[in-house]
mmCIF file of C-alpha atoms in Angstrom:
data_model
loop_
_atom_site.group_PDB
_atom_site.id
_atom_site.type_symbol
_atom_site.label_atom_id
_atom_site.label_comp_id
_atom_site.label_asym_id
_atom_site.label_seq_id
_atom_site.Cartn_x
_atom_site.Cartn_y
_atom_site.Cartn_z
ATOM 1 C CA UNK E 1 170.733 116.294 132.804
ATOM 2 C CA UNK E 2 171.406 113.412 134.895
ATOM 3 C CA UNK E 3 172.208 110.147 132.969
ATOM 4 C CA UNK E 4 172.899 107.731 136.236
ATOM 5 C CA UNK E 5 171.075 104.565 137.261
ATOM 6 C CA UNK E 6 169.534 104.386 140.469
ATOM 7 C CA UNK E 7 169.087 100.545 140.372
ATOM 8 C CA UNK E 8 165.184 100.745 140.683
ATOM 9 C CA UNK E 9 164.606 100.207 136.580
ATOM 10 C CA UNK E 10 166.197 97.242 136.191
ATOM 11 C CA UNK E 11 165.168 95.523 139.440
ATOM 12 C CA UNK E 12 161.414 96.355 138.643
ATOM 13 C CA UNK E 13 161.952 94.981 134.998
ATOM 14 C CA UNK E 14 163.329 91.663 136.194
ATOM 15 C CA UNK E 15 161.191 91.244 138.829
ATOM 16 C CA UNK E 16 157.991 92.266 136.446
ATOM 17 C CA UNK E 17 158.815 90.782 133.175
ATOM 18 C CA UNK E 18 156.125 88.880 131.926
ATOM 19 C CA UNK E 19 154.052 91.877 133.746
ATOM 20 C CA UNK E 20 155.318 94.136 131.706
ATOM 21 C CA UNK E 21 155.422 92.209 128.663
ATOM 22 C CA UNK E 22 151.365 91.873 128.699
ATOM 23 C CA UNK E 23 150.782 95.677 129.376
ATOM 24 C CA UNK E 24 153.276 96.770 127.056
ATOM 25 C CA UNK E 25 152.051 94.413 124.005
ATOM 26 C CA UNK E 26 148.404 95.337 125.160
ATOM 27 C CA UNK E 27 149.488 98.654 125.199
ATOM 28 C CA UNK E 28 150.756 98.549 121.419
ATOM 29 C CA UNK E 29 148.392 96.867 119.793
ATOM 30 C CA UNK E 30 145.596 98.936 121.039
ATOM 31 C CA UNK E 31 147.336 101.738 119.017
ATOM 32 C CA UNK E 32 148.331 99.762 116.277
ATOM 33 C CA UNK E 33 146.422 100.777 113.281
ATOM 34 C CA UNK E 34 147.096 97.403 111.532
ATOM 35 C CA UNK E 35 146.295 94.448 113.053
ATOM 36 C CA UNK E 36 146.732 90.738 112.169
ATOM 37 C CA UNK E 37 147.878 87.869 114.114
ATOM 38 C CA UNK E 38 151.761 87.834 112.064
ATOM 39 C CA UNK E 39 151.528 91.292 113.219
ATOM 40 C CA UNK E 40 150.907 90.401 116.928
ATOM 41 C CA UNK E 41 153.349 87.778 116.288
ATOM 42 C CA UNK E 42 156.229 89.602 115.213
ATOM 43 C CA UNK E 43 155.679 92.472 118.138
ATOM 44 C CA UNK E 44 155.979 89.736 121.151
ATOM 45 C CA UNK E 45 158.816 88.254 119.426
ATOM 46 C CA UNK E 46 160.558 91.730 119.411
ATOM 47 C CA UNK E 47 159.504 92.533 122.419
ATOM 48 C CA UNK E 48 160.190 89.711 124.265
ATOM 49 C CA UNK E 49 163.887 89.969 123.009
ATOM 50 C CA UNK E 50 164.114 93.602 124.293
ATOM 51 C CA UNK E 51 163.241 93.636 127.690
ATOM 52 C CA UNK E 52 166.289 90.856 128.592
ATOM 53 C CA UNK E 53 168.425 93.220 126.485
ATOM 54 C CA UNK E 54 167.759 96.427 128.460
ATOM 55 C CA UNK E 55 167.774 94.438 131.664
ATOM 56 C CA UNK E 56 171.437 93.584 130.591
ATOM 57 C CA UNK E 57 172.357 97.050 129.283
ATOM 58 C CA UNK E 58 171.297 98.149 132.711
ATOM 59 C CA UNK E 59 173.252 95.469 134.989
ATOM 60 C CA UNK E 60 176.275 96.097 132.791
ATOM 61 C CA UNK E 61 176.695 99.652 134.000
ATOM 62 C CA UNK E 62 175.427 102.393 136.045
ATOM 63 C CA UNK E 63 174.550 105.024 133.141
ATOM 64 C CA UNK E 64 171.514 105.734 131.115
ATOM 65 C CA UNK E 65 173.779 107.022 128.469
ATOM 66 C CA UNK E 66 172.306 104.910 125.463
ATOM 67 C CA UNK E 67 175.765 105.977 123.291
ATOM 68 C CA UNK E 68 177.685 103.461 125.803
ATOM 69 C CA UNK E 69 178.746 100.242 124.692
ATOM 70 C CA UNK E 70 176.945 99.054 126.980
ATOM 71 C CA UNK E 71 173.518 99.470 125.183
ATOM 72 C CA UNK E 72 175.198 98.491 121.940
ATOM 73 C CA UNK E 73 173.056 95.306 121.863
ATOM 74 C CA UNK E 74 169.919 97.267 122.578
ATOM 75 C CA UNK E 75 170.880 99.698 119.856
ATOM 76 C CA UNK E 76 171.395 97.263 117.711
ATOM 77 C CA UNK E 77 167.575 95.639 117.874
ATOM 78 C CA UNK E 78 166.124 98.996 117.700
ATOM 79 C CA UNK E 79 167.706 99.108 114.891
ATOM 80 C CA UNK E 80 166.702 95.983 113.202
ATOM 81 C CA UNK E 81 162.774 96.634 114.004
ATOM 82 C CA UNK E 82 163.125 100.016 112.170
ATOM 83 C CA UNK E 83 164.119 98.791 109.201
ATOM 84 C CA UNK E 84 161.794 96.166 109.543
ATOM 85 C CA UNK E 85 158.835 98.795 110.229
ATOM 86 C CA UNK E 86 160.150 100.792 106.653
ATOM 87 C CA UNK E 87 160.402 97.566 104.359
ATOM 88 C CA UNK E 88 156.413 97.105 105.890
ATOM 89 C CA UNK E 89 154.947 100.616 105.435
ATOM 90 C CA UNK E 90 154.907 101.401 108.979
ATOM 91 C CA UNK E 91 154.713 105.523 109.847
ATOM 92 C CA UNK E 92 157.225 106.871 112.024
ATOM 93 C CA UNK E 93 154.739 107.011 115.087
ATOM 94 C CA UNK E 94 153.869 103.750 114.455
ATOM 95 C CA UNK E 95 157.895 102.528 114.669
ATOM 96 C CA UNK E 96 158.294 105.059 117.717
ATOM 97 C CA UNK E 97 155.393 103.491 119.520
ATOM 98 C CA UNK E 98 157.365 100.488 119.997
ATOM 99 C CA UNK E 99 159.436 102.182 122.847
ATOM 100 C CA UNK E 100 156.617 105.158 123.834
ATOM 101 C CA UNK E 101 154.167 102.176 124.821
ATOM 102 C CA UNK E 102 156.563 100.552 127.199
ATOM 103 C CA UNK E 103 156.392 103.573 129.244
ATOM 104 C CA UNK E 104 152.437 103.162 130.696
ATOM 105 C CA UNK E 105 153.255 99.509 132.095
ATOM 106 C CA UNK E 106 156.744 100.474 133.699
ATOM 107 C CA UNK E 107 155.421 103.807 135.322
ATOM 108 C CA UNK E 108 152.441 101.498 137.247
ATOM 109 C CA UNK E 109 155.252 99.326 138.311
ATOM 110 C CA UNK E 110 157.495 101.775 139.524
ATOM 111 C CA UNK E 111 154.461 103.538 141.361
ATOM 112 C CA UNK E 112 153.315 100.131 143.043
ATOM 113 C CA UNK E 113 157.221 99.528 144.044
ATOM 114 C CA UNK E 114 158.277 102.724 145.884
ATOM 115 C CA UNK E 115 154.721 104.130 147.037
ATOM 116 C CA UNK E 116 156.585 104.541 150.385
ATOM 117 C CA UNK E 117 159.105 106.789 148.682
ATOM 118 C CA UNK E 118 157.717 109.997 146.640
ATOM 119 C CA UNK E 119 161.195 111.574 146.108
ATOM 120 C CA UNK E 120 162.822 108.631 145.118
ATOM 121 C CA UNK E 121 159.684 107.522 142.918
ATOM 122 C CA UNK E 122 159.915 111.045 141.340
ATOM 123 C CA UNK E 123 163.388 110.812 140.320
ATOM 124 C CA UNK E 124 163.033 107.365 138.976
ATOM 125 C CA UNK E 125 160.262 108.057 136.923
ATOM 126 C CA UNK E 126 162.034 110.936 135.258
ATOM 127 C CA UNK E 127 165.134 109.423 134.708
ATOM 128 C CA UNK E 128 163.288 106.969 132.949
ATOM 129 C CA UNK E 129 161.203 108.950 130.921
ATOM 130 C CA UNK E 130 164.130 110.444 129.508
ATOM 131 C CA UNK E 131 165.806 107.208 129.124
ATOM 132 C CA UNK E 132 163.016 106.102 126.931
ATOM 133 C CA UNK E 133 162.781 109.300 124.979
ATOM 134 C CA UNK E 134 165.938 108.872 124.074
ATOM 135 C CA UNK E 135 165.558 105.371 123.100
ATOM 136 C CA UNK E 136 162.234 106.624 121.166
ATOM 137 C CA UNK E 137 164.654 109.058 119.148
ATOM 138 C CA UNK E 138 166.890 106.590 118.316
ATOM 139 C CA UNK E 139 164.296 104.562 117.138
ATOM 140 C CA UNK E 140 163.264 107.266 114.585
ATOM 141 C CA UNK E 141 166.845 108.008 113.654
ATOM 142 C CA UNK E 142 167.541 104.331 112.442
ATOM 143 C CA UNK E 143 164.139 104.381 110.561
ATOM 144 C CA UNK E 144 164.845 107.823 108.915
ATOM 145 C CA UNK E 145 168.166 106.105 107.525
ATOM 146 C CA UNK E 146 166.440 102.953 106.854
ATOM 147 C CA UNK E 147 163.993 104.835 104.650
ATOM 148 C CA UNK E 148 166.370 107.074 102.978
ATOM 149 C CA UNK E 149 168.938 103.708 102.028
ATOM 150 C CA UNK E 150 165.080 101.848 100.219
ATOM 151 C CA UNK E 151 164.652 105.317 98.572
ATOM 152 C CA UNK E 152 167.944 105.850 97.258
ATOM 153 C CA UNK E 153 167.852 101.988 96.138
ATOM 154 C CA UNK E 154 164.335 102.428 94.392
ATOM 155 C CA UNK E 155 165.851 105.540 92.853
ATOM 156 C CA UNK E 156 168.956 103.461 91.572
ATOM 157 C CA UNK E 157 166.625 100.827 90.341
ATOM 158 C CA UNK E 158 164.416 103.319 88.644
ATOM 159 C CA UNK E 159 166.978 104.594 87.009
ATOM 160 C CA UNK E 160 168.400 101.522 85.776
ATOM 161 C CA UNK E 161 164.530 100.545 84.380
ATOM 162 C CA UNK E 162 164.243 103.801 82.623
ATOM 163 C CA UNK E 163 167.423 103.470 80.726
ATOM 164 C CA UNK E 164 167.054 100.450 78.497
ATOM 165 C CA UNK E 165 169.163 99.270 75.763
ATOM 166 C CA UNK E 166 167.416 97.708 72.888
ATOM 167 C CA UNK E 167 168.549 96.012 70.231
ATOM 168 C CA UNK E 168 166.995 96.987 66.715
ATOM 169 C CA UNK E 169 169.253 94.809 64.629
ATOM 170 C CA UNK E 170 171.958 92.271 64.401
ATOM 171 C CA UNK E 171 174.322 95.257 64.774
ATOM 172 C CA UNK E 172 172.105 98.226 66.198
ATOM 173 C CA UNK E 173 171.379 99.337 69.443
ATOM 174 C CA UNK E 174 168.809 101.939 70.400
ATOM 175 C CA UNK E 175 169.074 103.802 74.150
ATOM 176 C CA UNK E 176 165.475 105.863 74.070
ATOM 177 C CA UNK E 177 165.820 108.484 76.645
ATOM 178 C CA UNK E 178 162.847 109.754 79.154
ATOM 179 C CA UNK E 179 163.518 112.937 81.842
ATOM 180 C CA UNK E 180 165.946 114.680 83.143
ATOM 181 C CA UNK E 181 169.980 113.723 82.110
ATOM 182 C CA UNK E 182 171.951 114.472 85.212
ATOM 183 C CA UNK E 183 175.561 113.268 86.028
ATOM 184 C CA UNK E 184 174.054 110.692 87.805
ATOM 185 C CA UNK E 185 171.884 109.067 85.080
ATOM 186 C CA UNK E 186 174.653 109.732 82.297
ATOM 187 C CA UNK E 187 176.858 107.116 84.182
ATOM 188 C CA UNK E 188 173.930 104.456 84.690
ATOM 189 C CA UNK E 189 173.510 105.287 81.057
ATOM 190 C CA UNK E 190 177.140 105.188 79.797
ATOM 191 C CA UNK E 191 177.419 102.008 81.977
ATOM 192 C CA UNK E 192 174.019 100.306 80.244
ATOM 193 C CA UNK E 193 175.096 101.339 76.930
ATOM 194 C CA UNK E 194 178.491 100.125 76.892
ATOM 195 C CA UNK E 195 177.451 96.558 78.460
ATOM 196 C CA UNK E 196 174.802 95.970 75.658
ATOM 197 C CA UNK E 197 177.921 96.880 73.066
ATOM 198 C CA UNK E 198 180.113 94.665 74.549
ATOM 199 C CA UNK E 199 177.317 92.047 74.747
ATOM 200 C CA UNK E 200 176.231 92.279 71.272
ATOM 201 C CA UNK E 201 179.205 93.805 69.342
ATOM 202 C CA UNK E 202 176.927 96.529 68.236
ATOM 203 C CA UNK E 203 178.645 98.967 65.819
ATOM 204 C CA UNK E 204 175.819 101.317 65.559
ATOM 205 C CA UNK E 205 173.600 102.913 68.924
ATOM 206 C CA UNK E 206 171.048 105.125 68.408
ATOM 207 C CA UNK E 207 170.339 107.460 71.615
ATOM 208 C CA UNK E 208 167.088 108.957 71.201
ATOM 209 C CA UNK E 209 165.999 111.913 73.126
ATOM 210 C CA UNK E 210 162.376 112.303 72.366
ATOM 211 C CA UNK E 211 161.492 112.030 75.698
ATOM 212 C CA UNK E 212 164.063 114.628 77.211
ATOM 213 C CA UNK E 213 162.189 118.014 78.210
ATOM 214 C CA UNK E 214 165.087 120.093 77.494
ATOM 215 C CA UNK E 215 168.582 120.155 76.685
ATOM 216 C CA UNK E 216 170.812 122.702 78.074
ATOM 217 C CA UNK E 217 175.131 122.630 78.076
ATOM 218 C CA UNK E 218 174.804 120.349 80.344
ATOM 219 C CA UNK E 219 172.328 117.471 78.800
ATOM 220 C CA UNK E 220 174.281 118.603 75.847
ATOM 221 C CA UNK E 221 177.678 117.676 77.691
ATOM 222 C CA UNK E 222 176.239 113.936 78.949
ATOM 223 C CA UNK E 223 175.365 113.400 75.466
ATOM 224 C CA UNK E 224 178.665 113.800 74.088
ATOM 225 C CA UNK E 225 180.406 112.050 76.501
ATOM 226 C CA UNK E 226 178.217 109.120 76.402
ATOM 227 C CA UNK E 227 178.864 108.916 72.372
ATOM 228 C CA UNK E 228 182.779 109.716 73.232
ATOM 229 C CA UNK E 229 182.301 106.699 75.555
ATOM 230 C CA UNK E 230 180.932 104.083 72.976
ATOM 231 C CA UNK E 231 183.033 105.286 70.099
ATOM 232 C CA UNK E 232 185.952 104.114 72.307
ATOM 233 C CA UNK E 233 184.286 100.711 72.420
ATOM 234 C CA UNK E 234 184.043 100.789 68.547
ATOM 235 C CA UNK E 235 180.315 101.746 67.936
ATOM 236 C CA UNK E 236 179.201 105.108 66.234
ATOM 237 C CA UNK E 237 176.184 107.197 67.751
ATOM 238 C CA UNK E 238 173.153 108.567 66.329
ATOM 239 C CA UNK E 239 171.246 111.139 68.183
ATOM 240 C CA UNK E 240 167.437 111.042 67.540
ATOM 241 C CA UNK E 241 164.847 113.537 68.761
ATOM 242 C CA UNK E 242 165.875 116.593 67.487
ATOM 243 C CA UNK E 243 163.414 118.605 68.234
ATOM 244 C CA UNK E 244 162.726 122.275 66.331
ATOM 245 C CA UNK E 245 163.359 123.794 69.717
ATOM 246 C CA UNK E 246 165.883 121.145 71.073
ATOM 247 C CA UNK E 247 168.373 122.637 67.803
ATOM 248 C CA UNK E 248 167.473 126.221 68.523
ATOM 249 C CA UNK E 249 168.395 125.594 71.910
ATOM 250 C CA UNK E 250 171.751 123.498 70.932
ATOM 251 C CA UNK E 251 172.937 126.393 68.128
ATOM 252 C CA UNK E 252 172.377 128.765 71.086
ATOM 253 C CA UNK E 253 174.680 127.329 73.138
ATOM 254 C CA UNK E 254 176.905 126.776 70.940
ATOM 255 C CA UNK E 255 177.633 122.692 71.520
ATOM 256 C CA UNK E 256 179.694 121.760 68.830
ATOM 257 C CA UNK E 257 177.531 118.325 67.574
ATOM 258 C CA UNK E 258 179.028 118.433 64.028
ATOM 259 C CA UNK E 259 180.538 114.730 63.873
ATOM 260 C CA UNK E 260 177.534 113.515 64.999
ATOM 261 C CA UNK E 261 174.866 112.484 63.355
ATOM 262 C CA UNK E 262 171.485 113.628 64.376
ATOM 263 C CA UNK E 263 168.035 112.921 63.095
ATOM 264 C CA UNK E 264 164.460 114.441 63.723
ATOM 265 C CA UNK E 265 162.835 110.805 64.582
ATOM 266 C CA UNK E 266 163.849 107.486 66.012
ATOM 267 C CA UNK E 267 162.679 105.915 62.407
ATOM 268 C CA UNK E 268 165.011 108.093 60.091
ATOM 269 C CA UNK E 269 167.872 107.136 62.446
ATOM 270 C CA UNK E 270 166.921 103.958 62.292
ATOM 271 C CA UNK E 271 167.227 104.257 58.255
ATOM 272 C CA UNK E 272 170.683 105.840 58.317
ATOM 273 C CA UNK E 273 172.110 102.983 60.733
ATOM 274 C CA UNK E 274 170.434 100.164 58.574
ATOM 275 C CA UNK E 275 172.472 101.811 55.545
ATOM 276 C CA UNK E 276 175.594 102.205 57.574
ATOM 277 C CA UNK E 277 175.413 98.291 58.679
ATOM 278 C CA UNK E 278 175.167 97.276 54.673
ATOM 279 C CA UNK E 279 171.179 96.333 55.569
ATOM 280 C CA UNK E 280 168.279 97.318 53.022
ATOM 281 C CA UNK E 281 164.305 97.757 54.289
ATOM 282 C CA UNK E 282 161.498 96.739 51.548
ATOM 283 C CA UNK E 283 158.641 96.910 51.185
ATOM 284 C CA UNK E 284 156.673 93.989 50.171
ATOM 285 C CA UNK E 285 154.709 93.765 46.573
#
């Protein structure tokens, strides 16, 4: 596969810009499937900064090899409108189109420039079609990774809202639990936890599990090294939740929870750390 420059492409786009420019935003908005006039706005701003960047890319050197330095700028843009396209709900075709709808405008060019010249035509046209496919893939690329870095972020920050560390009393903490316990949530939750005692100088924190499905070795293993965690920060654990099922389950495996104290509900742990903090609850005549 040939990756030189015959010199047509970036003659025809610097003879033809604001040519091109109209067909090619013409072009993509009749596609576009949302419409607005910040919309329109934003895609002649981007594409009027592209077409002086592939102009240079192509003066620079005499290779269609996008990987070259030389195209680092126009990497770089392509870049920047992906991630743009992901923070705004654009689809993949949608961000692709970007590049794909240059294509129509540039072809009529290049056909109305070297009419006199069918070999030469037929060269350019398919060097430049896989130019721009490549610069299409690209495109997708950088919005696959763009996507994947919000997802793992809204993941983190999920995470991070689904662990919560409450404070019950003057000296008790309470860390209700929801899901799945992986490795990865036991440090968000070791991290939370540990804050909130520092923060408060908590002495007691209950961790309730209620809303864990199940608890195998190794739920069974983040729990205990979350409570070996706090205790070295000075504040006993309560586990709440226990579950019928959930102590089958832990006697089965054989986790050895004997210095710690566990209770059926959030409320009778709540009871036992009250007493353990010198506090009394009564009720009122």
């Amino acid at each position: 596969m040939s990756l030189a420059t015959t010199g047509h492409l970036a003659k025809i786009l610097t003879e033809n810009q604001e040519a091109l420019l109209e067909g090619w935003l013409s072009t993509m908005l009749s596609r576009l499937v949302r419409r607005d006039k910040n919309a329109e706005a934003e895609l002649r701003q981007q594409a009027s900064r592209f077409i002086p960047l592939l102009i240079k890319a192509l003066d620079k050197g005499s290779s269609y090899d996008i990987d070259n330095s030389n195209w680092t700028e126009v990497r770089q843009l392509l870049g920047e409108i992906s991630a743009a396209r992901v923070r705004q709900g654009y689809s993949p075709t949608e961000t692709a189109l970007f590049i794909f709808a240059l294509k129509e405008p540039l072809f009529a060019q290049l056909r109305a420039a070297m009419a006199d010249d069918a070999a030469a035509l037929a060269t350019e046209i398919t060097e430049t079609g896989m130019l721009f496919d490549r610069l299409g893939l690209h495109t997708i690329e950088e919005y696959q990774k763009s996507r994947e870095q919000v997802i793992l972020r809204q993941q983190q920050e999920l995470m991070e809202l689904s662990t919560p560390v409450v404070q019950l009393w003057k000296d008790v903490l309470a860390l209700p639990l929801i899901g799945t316990l992986d490795s990865a949530r036991t440090q968000v939750v070791m991290e939370s936890l540990l804050q909130k005692i520092i923060d408060t100088g908590a002495s007691i924190a209950i961790i309730d599990i209620t809303g864990v499905p199940t608890v195998d070795t190794l739920v069974a293993q983040h729990l205990l090294k979350t409570v070996a965690a706090a205790r070295l920060m000075g504040a006993d654990c309560i586990i709440s939740g226990i579950r019928p099922q959930i102590a089958q389950t832990i006697v089965h495996l054989g986790v050895n929870l004997e210095d710690v104290i566990t209770k059926a509900t959030l409320a009778d742990a709540f009871l036992v750390a009250l007493k353990r903090v010198g506090a009394t609850v009564a009720h009122s005549a």
